[in-house]
PDB file of C-alpha atoms in Angstrom:
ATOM      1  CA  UNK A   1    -210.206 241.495   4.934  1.00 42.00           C
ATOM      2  CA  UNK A   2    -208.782 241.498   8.615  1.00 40.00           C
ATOM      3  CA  UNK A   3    -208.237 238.774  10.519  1.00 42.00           C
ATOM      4  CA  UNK A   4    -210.322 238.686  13.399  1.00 40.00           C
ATOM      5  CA  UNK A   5    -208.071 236.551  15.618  1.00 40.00           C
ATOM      6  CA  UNK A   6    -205.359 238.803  15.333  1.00 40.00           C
ATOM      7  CA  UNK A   7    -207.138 241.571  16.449  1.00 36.00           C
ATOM      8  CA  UNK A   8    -208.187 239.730  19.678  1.00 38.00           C
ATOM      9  CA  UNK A   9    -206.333 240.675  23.120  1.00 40.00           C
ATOM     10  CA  UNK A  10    -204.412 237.583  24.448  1.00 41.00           C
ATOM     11  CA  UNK A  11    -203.869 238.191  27.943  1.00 46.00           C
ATOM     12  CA  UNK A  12    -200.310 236.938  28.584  1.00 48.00           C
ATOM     13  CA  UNK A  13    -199.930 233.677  30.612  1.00 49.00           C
ATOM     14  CA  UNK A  14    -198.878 235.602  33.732  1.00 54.00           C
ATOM     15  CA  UNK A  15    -202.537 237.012  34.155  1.00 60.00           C
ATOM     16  CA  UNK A  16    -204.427 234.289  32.516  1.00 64.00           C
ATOM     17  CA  UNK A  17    -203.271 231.030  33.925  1.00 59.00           C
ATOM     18  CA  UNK A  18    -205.607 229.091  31.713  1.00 60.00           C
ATOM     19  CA  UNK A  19    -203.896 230.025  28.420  1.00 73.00           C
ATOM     20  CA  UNK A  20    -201.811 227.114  27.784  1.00 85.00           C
ATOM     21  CA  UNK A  21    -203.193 223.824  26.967  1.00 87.00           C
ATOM     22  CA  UNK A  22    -201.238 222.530  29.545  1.00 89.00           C
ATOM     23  CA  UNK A  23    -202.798 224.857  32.501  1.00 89.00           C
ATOM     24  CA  UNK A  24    -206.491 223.632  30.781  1.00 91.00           C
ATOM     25  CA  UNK A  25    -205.178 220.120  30.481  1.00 93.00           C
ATOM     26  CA  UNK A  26    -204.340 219.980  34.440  1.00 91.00           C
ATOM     27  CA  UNK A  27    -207.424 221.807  35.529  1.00 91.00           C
ATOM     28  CA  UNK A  28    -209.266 219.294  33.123  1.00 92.00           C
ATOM     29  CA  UNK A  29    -207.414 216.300  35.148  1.00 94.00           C
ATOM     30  CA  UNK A  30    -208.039 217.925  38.742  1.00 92.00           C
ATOM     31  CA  UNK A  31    -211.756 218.223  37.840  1.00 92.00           C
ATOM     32  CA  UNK A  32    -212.524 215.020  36.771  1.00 92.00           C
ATOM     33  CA  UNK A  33    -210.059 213.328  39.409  1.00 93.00           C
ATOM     34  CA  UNK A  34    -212.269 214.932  42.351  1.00 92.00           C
ATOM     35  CA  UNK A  35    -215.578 214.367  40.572  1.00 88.00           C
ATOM     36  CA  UNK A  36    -214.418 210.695  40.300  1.00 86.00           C
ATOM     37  CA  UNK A  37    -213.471 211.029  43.811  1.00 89.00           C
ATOM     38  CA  UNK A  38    -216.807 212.437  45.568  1.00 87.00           C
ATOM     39  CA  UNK A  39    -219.107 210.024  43.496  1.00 82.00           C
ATOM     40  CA  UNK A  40    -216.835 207.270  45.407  1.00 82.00           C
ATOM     41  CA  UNK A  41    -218.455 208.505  48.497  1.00 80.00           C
ATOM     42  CA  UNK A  42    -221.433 207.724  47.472  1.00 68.00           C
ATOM     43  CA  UNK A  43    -223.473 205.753  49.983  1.00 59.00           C
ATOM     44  CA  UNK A  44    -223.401 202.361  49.466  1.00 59.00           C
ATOM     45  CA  UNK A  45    -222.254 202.932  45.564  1.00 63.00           C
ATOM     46  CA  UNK A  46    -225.508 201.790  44.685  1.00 76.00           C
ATOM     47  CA  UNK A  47    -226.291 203.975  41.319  1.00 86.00           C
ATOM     48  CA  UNK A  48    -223.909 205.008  39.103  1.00 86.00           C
ATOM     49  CA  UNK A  49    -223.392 208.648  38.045  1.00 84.00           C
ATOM     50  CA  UNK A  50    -226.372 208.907  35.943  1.00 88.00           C
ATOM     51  CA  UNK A  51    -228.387 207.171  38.082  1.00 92.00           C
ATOM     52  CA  UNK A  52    -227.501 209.549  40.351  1.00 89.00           C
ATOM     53  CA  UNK A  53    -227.627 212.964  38.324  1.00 89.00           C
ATOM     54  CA  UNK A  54    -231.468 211.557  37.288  1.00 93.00           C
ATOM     55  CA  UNK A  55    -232.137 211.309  40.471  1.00 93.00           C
ATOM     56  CA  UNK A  56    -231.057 214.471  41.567  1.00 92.00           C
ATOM     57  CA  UNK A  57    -232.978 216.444  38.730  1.00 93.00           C
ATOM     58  CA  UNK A  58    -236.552 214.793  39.404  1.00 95.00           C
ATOM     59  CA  UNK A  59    -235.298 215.784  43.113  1.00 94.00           C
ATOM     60  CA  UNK A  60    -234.966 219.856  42.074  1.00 93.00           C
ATOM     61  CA  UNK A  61    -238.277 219.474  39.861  1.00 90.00           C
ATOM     62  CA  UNK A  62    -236.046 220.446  36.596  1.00 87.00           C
ATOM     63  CA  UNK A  63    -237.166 217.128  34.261  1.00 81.00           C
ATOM     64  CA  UNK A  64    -240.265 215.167  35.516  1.00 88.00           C
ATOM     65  CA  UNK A  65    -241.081 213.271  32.320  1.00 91.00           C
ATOM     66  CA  UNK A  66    -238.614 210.325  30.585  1.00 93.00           C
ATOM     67  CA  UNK A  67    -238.245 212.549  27.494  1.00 92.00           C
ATOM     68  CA  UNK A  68    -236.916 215.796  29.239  1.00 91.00           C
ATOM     69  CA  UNK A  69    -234.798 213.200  31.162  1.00 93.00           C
ATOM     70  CA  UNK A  70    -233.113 212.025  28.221  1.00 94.00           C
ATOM     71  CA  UNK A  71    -232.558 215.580  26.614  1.00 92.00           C
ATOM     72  CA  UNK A  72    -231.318 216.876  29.648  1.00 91.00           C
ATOM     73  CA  UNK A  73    -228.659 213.843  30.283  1.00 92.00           C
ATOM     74  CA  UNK A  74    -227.832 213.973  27.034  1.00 91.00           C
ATOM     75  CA  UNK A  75    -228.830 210.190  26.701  1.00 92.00           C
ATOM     76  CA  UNK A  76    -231.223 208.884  24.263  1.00 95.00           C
ATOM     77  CA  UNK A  77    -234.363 207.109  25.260  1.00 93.00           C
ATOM     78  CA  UNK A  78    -234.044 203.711  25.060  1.00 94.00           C
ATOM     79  CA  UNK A  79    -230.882 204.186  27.626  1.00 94.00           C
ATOM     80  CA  UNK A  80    -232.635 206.445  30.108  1.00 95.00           C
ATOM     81  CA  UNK A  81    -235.721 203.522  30.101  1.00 94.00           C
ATOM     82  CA  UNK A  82    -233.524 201.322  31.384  1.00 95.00           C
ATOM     83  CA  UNK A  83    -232.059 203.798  34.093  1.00 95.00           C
ATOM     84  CA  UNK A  84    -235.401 204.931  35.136  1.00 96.00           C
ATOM     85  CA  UNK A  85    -236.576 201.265  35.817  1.00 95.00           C
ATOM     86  CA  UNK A  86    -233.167 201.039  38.125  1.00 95.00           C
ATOM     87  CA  UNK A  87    -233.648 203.557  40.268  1.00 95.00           C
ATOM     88  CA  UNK A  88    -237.476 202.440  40.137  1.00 96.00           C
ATOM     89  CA  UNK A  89    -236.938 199.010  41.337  1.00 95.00           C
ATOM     90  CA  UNK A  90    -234.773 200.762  44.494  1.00 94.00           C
ATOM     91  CA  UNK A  91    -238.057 202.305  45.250  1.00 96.00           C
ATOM     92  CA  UNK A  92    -236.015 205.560  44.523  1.00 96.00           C
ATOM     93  CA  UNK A  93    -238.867 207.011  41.827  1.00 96.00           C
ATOM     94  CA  UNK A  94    -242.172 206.757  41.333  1.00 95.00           C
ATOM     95  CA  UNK A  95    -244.702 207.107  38.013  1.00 92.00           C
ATOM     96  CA  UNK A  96    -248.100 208.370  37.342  1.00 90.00           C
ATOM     97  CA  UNK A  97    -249.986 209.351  34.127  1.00 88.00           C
ATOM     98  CA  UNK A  98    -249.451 212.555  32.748  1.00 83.00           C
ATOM     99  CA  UNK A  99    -252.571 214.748  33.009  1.00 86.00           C
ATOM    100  CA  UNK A 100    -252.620 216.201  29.787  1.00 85.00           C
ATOM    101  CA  UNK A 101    -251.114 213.054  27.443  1.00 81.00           C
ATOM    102  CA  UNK A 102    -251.754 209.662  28.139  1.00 78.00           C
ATOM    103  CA  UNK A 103    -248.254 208.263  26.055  1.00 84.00           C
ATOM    104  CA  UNK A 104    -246.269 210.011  28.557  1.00 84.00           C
ATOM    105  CA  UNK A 105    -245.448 209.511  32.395  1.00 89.00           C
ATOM    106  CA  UNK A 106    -245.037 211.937  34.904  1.00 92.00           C
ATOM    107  CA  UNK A 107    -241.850 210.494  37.729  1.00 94.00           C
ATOM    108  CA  UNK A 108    -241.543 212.249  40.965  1.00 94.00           C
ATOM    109  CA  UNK A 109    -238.462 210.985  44.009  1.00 96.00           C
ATOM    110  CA  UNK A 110    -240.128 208.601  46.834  1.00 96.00           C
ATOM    111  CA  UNK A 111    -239.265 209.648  50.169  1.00 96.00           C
ATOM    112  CA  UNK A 112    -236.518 206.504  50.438  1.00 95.00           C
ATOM    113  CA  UNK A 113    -234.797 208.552  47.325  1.00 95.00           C
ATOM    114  CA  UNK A 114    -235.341 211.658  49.193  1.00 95.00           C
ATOM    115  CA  UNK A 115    -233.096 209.858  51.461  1.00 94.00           C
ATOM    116  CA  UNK A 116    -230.511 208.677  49.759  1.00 93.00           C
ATOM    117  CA  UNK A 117    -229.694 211.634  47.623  1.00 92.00           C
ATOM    118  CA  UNK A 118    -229.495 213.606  50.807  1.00 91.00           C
ATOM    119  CA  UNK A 119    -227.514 210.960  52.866  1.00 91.00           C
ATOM    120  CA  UNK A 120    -225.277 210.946  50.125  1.00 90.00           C
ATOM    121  CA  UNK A 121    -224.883 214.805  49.900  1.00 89.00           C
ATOM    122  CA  UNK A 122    -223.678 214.879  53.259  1.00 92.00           C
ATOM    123  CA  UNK A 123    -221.657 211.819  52.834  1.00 91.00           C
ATOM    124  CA  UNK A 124    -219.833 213.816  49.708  1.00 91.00           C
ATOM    125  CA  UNK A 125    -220.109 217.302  51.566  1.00 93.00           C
ATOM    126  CA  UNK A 126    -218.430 215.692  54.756  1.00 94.00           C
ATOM    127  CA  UNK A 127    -215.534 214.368  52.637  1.00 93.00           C
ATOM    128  CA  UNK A 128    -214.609 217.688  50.660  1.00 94.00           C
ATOM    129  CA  UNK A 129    -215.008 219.665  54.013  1.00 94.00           C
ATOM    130  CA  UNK A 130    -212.254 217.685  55.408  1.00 94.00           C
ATOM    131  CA  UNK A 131    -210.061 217.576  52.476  1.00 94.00           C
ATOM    132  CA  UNK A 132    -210.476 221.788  51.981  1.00 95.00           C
ATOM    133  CA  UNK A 133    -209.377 221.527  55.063  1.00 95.00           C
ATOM    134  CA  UNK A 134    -206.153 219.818  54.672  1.00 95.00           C
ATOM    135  CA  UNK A 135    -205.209 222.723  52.176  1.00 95.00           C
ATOM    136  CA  UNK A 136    -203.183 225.794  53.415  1.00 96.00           C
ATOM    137  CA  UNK A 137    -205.371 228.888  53.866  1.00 96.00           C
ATOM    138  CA  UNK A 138    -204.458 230.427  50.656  1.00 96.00           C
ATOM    139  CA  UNK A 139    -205.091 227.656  48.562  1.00 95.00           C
ATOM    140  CA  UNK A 140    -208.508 227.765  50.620  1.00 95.00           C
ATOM    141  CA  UNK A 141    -208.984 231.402  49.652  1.00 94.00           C
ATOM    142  CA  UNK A 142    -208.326 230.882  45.722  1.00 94.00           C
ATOM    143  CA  UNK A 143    -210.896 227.755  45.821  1.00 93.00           C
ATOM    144  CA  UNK A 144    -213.526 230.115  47.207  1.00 92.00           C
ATOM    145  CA  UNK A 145    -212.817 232.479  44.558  1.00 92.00           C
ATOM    146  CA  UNK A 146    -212.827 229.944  41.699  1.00 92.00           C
ATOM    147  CA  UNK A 147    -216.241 228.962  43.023  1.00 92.00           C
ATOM    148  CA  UNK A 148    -218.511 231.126  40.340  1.00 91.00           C
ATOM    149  CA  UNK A 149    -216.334 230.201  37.474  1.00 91.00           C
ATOM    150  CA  UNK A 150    -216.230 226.929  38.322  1.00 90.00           C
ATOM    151  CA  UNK A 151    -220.418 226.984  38.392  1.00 89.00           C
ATOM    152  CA  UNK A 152    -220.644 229.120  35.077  1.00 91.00           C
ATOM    153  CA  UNK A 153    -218.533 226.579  33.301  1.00 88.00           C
ATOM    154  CA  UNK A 154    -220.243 223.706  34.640  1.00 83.00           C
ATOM    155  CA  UNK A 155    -223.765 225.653  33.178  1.00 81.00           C
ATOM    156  CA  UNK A 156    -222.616 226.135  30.115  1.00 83.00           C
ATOM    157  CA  UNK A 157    -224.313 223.924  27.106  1.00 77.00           C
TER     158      UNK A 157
END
């Protein structure tokens, strides 16, 4: 039998800079250092990051039920009741029955969330604007172009 993994193409670390555990270990660090960063700009700091992502999907229509919620935070349902009644008691969401099944509720942003999420977008777009700006412009120009793989990573299950 052959061995798969042998038969595989390894691109040497001087085209693939992501080959050593040590180049995926430092992008993992950078990542998570200027996630950690931009959710400090938050305004006011008043939900935490999954507070905030919640918020954000019932803002882009993609989960408008507690269930889907949960699924798509990864969180299970007792734990997304209690963030759901947070960002309820800010005035941030709002509930009505669900047409079709009376167990479930259907949550949709308030206008003061509308707010928020958008006053904090600029608050967190404003920051990384001025810091991309601090870099040279060819550190610029390779941010740019790790822009898609950056976004196909962060899609991926």
């Amino acid at each position: 039998m052959r061995d798969v993994r042998a038969s595989r193409t390894v691109p040497s670390s001087a085209t693939d800079p992501t080959r050593s555990d040590d180049d995926v270990a430092r992008i993992r660090r950078a990542v998570l250092v200027l996630a950690r960063r931009l959710r400090q700009q938050a305004s006011g700091d008043t939900l935490s990051a999954t507070e905030m992502s919640v918020l954000g999907r019932i803002l882009r229509g993609e989960a408008n039920t507690p269930g889907r919620l949960a699924r798509a935070e990864h969180v299970q349902p007792p734990s997304m009741t209690k963030v759901l009644e947070r960002v309820e008691q800010l005035g941030f969401i709002g509930r009505r029955p669900h047409p079709d099944d009376g167990r479930q509720q259907l949550l949709s942003i308030t206008a003061q969330g509308t707010e928020f999420i958008e006053r904090t977008r600029e608050q967190r777009t404003r920051w990384l604007s001025e810091h991309i700006e601090a870099l040279s412009a060819a550190e610029r120009t390779a941010l740019g172009r790790a822009v898609d793989a950056l976004e196909k990573l962060a899609d991926l299950p």
